Tab-separated table of C-alpha atoms in Angstrom:
chain	number	residue	atom	x	y	z
V	1	MET	CA	40.004	27.009	16.669
V	2	GLU	CA	38.190	25.092	14.108
V	3	LYS	CA	38.402	24.360	10.429
V	4	LEU	CA	36.776	22.374	7.901
V	5	PHE	CA	38.926	21.360	4.846
V	6	PHE	CA	36.926	20.573	1.184
V	7	GLY	CA	37.317	21.118	-2.339
V	8	GLY	CA	39.807	18.782	-2.926
V	9	ASP	CA	41.115	15.421	-2.998
V	10	ILE	CA	41.819	13.862	0.436
V	11	LEU	CA	44.469	11.092	0.913
V	12	THR	CA	43.740	9.723	4.186
V	13	MET	CA	46.543	6.842	3.981
V	14	SER	CA	43.977	4.957	5.741
V	15	GLN	CA	41.364	4.000	2.919
V	16	ALA	CA	41.430	0.367	1.213
V	17	ASP	CA	40.853	1.594	-2.191
V	18	PHE	CA	42.860	4.841	-2.865
V	19	SER	CA	41.113	5.171	-6.288
V	20	LYS	CA	38.271	5.880	-4.996
V	21	SER	CA	37.209	9.518	-5.564
V	22	THR	CA	37.449	11.498	-2.137
V	23	ARG	CA	36.721	14.915	-3.783
V	24	ASN	CA	33.161	15.031	-2.211
V	25	LEU	CA	34.795	14.558	1.649
V	26	ALA	CA	35.795	16.969	4.007
V	27	VAL	CA	37.724	17.036	7.131
V	28	TYR	CA	36.328	18.721	10.408
V	29	VAL	CA	39.462	19.630	12.962
V	30	LYS	CA	39.092	21.161	16.361
V	31	ASP	CA	41.815	22.066	18.733
V	32	GLY	CA	44.236	19.963	16.763
V	33	ILE	CA	42.396	17.268	16.420
V	34	ILE	CA	40.765	15.392	13.636
V	35	ILE	CA	37.281	15.339	14.419
V	36	ALA	CA	35.256	13.931	11.680
V	37	ILE	CA	35.843	13.226	7.674
V	38	ASP	CA	32.147	13.251	6.260
V	39	ASP	CA	30.455	15.053	3.457
V	40	ARG	CA	31.014	18.536	3.795
V	41	ASP	CA	27.313	19.343	4.461
V	42	LYS	CA	26.955	16.343	7.053
V	43	ILE	CA	29.764	18.079	8.835
V	44	HIS	CA	28.749	21.883	8.778
V	45	SER	CA	25.289	21.309	9.962
V	46	ARG	CA	26.941	19.773	13.194
V	47	ILE	CA	29.213	23.072	13.781
V	48	SER	CA	27.548	25.381	15.909
V	49	GLY	CA	30.009	27.887	16.557
V	50	TYR	CA	32.599	29.978	14.198
V	51	CYS	CA	34.620	27.678	11.733
V	52	GLU	CA	37.219	28.540	9.024
V	53	LEU	CA	36.479	27.178	6.264
V	54	ILE	CA	39.436	26.138	3.851
V	55	ASN	CA	38.402	25.503	0.150
V	56	LEU	CA	41.326	23.239	-1.390
V	57	HIS	CA	40.579	24.329	-4.515
V	58	LYS	CA	41.390	20.728	-6.778
V	59	CYS	CA	44.509	20.817	-4.523
V	60	ILE	CA	45.227	17.451	-2.466
V	61	LEU	CA	44.976	17.084	1.681
V	62	MET	CA	47.183	14.289	2.955
V	63	PRO	CA	49.117	13.325	6.225
V	64	SER	CA	52.179	14.976	6.967
V	65	PHE	CA	55.566	13.404	6.079
V	66	ILE	CA	57.421	11.282	8.786
V	67	MET	CA	61.112	11.092	8.412
V	68	THR	CA	62.653	7.801	9.874
V	69	ARG	CA	66.345	8.272	8.460
V	70	GLY	CA	68.198	10.983	9.186
V	71	SER	CA	69.305	13.196	12.492
V	72	TYR	CA	67.433	16.768	13.622
V	73	LEU	CA	70.725	17.956	15.003
V	74	LYS	CA	72.888	16.581	12.002
V	75	TYR	CA	70.930	18.537	9.443
V	76	ALA	CA	70.584	21.538	11.501
V	77	TYR	CA	74.381	21.876	11.792
V	78	SER	CA	74.465	21.377	8.022
V	79	LEU	CA	72.177	24.321	7.409
V	80	PHE	CA	75.058	26.762	9.183
V	81	GLU	CA	78.176	24.581	8.782
V	82	ASP	CA	81.224	26.313	10.994
V	83	GLU	CA	78.894	29.515	11.464
V	84	GLU	CA	78.761	30.498	15.436
V	85	ILE	CA	74.768	30.419	16.098
V	86	SER	CA	72.330	30.593	18.820
V	87	LEU	CA	70.038	27.311	19.770
V	88	ASP	CA	67.294	29.930	19.182
V	89	LYS	CA	68.399	30.393	15.742
V	90	LEU	CA	69.182	26.817	15.261
V	91	ILE	CA	65.648	25.432	16.081
V	92	LYS	CA	64.143	28.326	13.782
V	93	LYS	CA	65.905	27.402	10.398
V	94	THR	CA	66.134	23.899	10.756
V	95	ASP	CA	62.284	23.646	11.759
V	96	LYS	CA	61.449	26.144	9.001
V	97	MET	CA	63.392	24.002	6.700
V	98	TYR	CA	61.627	20.595	7.647
V	99	LEU	CA	58.036	21.811	8.192
V	100	GLN	CA	58.120	23.756	4.901
V	101	SER	CA	59.214	20.170	3.141
V	102	GLY	CA	56.267	19.051	4.842
V	103	ILE	CA	57.798	17.169	7.612
V	104	THR	CA	56.480	17.464	10.953
V	105	THR	CA	57.863	14.419	12.541
V	106	VAL	CA	61.975	13.422	12.731
V	107	MET	CA	63.154	10.181	14.192
V	108	GLU	CA	66.660	11.108	15.575
V	109	GLU	CA	69.160	8.243	15.048
V	110	GLU	CA	72.358	10.235	16.904
V	111	PHE	CA	70.472	11.041	20.399
V	112	GLY	CA	72.896	9.405	23.085
V	113	THR	CA	74.653	10.262	25.718
V	114	ASP	CA	77.596	12.286	24.362
V	115	ASN	CA	75.113	15.050	22.865
V	116	GLU	CA	72.246	14.582	25.556
V	117	GLU	CA	72.664	17.764	26.990
V	118	ILE	CA	72.282	19.757	23.489
V	119	TYR	CA	69.333	17.960	22.984
V	120	ARG	CA	67.576	18.222	26.594
V	121	LYS	CA	67.725	22.107	25.475
V	122	ILE	CA	66.185	21.582	22.211
V	123	PHE	CA	63.225	19.446	23.565
V	124	SER	CA	62.719	22.088	26.386
V	125	SER	CA	62.683	25.421	23.792
V	126	ASP	CA	59.330	26.496	23.235
V	127	LEU	CA	60.326	27.647	19.882
V	128	LEU	CA	60.214	23.712	18.639
V	129	GLN	CA	57.484	22.903	16.319
V	130	THR	CA	58.827	19.803	14.783
V	131	ASP	CA	58.048	16.663	16.593
V	132	ILE	CA	61.261	14.366	17.526
V	133	ILE	CA	61.393	10.604	18.252
V	134	ALA	CA	64.623	9.851	19.419
V	135	TYR	CA	66.281	6.191	19.147
V	136	ALA	CA	68.304	5.574	22.100
V	137	ASP	CA	70.677	2.718	22.987
V	138	ALA	CA	68.830	1.303	26.503
V	139	LYS	CA	72.387	0.382	27.785
V	140	ASN	CA	73.717	3.721	26.965
V	141	VAL	CA	71.174	6.043	28.739
V	142	LYS	CA	70.391	4.145	31.722
V	143	GLY	CA	67.502	5.627	33.714
V	144	TYR	CA	66.820	8.707	31.146
V	145	GLU	CA	63.430	9.650	31.430
V	146	LEU	CA	62.088	12.079	28.427
V	147	ARG	CA	58.200	13.073	28.834
V	148	HIS	CA	58.152	16.116	26.825
V	149	ARG	CA	55.416	17.512	24.442
V	150	LYS	CA	57.601	17.636	21.409
V	151	CYS	CA	59.546	14.523	22.048
V	152	LYS	CA	59.726	10.742	22.844
V	153	LEU	CA	62.210	8.147	23.429
V	154	VAL	CA	62.191	4.805	21.835
V	155	PHE	CA	64.481	1.943	22.438
V	156	GLU	CA	63.825	-0.216	19.687
V	157	LYS	CA	65.378	1.085	16.594
V	158	PRO	CA	62.498	1.264	13.862
V	159	LYS	CA	63.342	-0.576	10.865
V	160	THR	CA	62.769	0.818	7.781
V	161	SER	CA	62.760	-0.397	4.045
V	162	SER	CA	64.034	2.655	2.357
V	163	ALA	CA	67.126	3.398	0.772
V	164	TYR	CA	66.641	7.046	0.297
V	165	GLU	CA	69.224	8.977	2.735
V	166	CYS	CA	67.508	12.480	4.003
V	167	ASN	CA	71.022	13.970	5.077
V	168	GLY	CA	72.128	17.492	4.107
V	169	GLU	CA	70.064	19.364	1.683
V	170	ARG	CA	68.362	16.358	0.910
V	171	ILE	CA	64.997	16.078	2.452
V	172	ASN	CA	62.405	16.495	-0.029
V	173	MET	CA	60.109	13.507	0.862
V	174	LEU	CA	58.618	13.787	-2.975
V	175	ASP	CA	62.112	12.723	-4.098
V	176	ARG	CA	62.667	10.033	-1.649
V	177	ILE	CA	58.821	8.523	-2.638
V	178	TYR	CA	60.207	8.739	-6.493
V	179	ALA	CA	63.381	6.907	-5.408
V	180	ASP	CA	61.705	4.007	-3.617
V	181	VAL	CA	59.430	3.357	-6.303
V	182	ILE	CA	62.502	3.117	-8.403
V	183	LEU	CA	64.645	1.199	-6.432
V	184	HIS	CA	62.127	-1.202	-4.562
V	185	ASN	CA	59.516	-1.778	-7.589
V	186	ILE	CA	56.566	-0.598	-5.660
V	187	SER	CA	53.789	1.512	-6.137
V	188	VAL	CA	53.323	5.442	-5.361
V	189	TYR	CA	50.676	4.586	-2.955
V	190	GLU	CA	53.014	1.982	-0.724
V	191	ALA	CA	55.856	4.662	-1.245
V	192	LEU	CA	53.611	7.223	0.276
V	193	LYS	CA	52.478	4.606	3.047
V	194	ASN	CA	56.249	4.281	3.860
V	195	VAL	CA	56.628	8.212	4.827
V	196	THR	CA	53.299	8.649	6.516
V	197	ILE	CA	51.456	5.382	8.296
V	198	ASN	CA	54.183	3.216	7.810
V	199	ALA	CA	56.804	5.536	9.408
V	200	ALA	CA	54.624	6.190	12.120
V	201	THR	CA	54.201	2.504	12.772
V	202	MET	CA	57.751	2.201	12.624
V	203	CYS	CA	57.948	4.834	15.541
V	204	LYS	CA	55.095	3.419	17.610
V	205	ASP	CA	53.257	7.090	17.181
V	206	ASP	CA	50.314	5.390	14.458
V	207	ARG	CA	47.867	5.718	16.985
V	208	LEU	CA	48.049	9.574	16.975
V	209	LYS	CA	49.704	10.395	13.354
V	210	GLY	CA	50.175	8.800	9.834
V	211	SER	CA	46.815	9.286	8.297
V	212	ILE	CA	43.984	11.226	8.282
V	213	GLU	CA	41.348	9.704	10.689
V	214	VAL	CA	39.171	10.705	13.223
V	215	GLY	CA	41.198	11.065	17.103
V	216	LYS	CA	44.279	11.562	15.168
V	217	ILE	CA	46.319	14.667	15.397
V	218	ALA	CA	45.825	17.019	12.466
V	219	ASP	CA	49.293	17.101	11.129
V	220	MET	CA	48.713	17.509	7.282
V	221	ILE	CA	49.873	19.064	3.893
V	222	ILE	CA	48.360	20.552	1.084
V	223	LEU	CA	50.318	19.697	-2.290
V	224	ASP	CA	49.590	21.283	-5.661
V	225	ASN	CA	49.293	17.999	-7.153
V	226	ASN	CA	47.940	14.332	-6.113
V	227	PRO	CA	50.924	11.886	-6.463
V	228	MET	CA	48.373	8.871	-7.350
V	229	ASN	CA	47.561	10.983	-10.589
V	230	ALA	CA	50.845	12.559	-11.655
V	231	ASN	CA	53.551	10.602	-14.084
V	232	LEU	CA	56.022	9.373	-12.144
V	233	GLU	CA	58.708	11.662	-13.586
V	234	ASP	CA	56.737	14.566	-12.261
V	235	LEU	CA	56.459	13.331	-8.341
V	236	ARG	CA	59.483	15.298	-7.936
V	237	ASP	CA	58.011	18.677	-9.024
V	238	ILE	CA	55.230	18.100	-6.946
V	239	ARG	CA	55.018	21.429	-4.360
V	240	VAL	CA	53.974	21.344	-0.744
V	241	ILE	CA	51.978	24.328	-0.485
V	242	THR	CA	50.952	24.588	3.312
V	243	THR	CA	51.858	22.573	6.259
V	244	ILE	CA	49.474	22.007	8.904
V	245	LYS	CA	51.126	20.841	12.598
V	246	ASP	CA	48.286	20.325	15.157
V	247	GLY	CA	45.542	22.070	13.404
V	248	ARG	CA	47.495	25.106	12.747
V	249	PHE	CA	49.059	26.842	9.307
V	250	ILE	CA	53.071	26.773	9.523
V	251	GLU	CA	53.970	30.023	7.920
């Protein structure tokens, strides 16, 4: 399925001058990959077949969030507490909560031999939509190979400057951006980078994720307000309207 996004601000997270207007740009996605970022008319002239036109109606399109501090499994259990649940139900609800918050990739800090079996089942499930990057201690996971479409294993623990913990119900990434600005005295743009392109680099996944660039996976979100233009106190009120994972709208 081909999609053309237009009619709103596009925050690529790769642009040198974020103050420059991107309202006239469009993003062309095909088979889950970003194919072109250019003037809408120029892109449209190159499209030969059917393409779904997505009018952003002055909303903002930016890369989806990458959470580098937390645990998919711990958060999943926090949603159900002591309730007896099936694996399918656990994955469906956990994925829904992450994706509705604009998070498409989670850095799993709790991976290890003691919970390897449950993770194998999660990673192998056709229901899993969230990408998981699992940190594992090479000494404790000897000879373990993880080659699955929704997960990859890294043996060097990413370093993050964020002081914000995304545990329990606290997965609002606009809250984290606000906290990073206040606690670290950085700009909103730098805080946004910490949950997009910088986070992808930490997870050694920046070749495919973290920014809206040609050749990267179309993991994106649509926000109802531009964080770059909002008052600081209004950051936490910005809403994720839609999450796009691999070029598909998540319901």
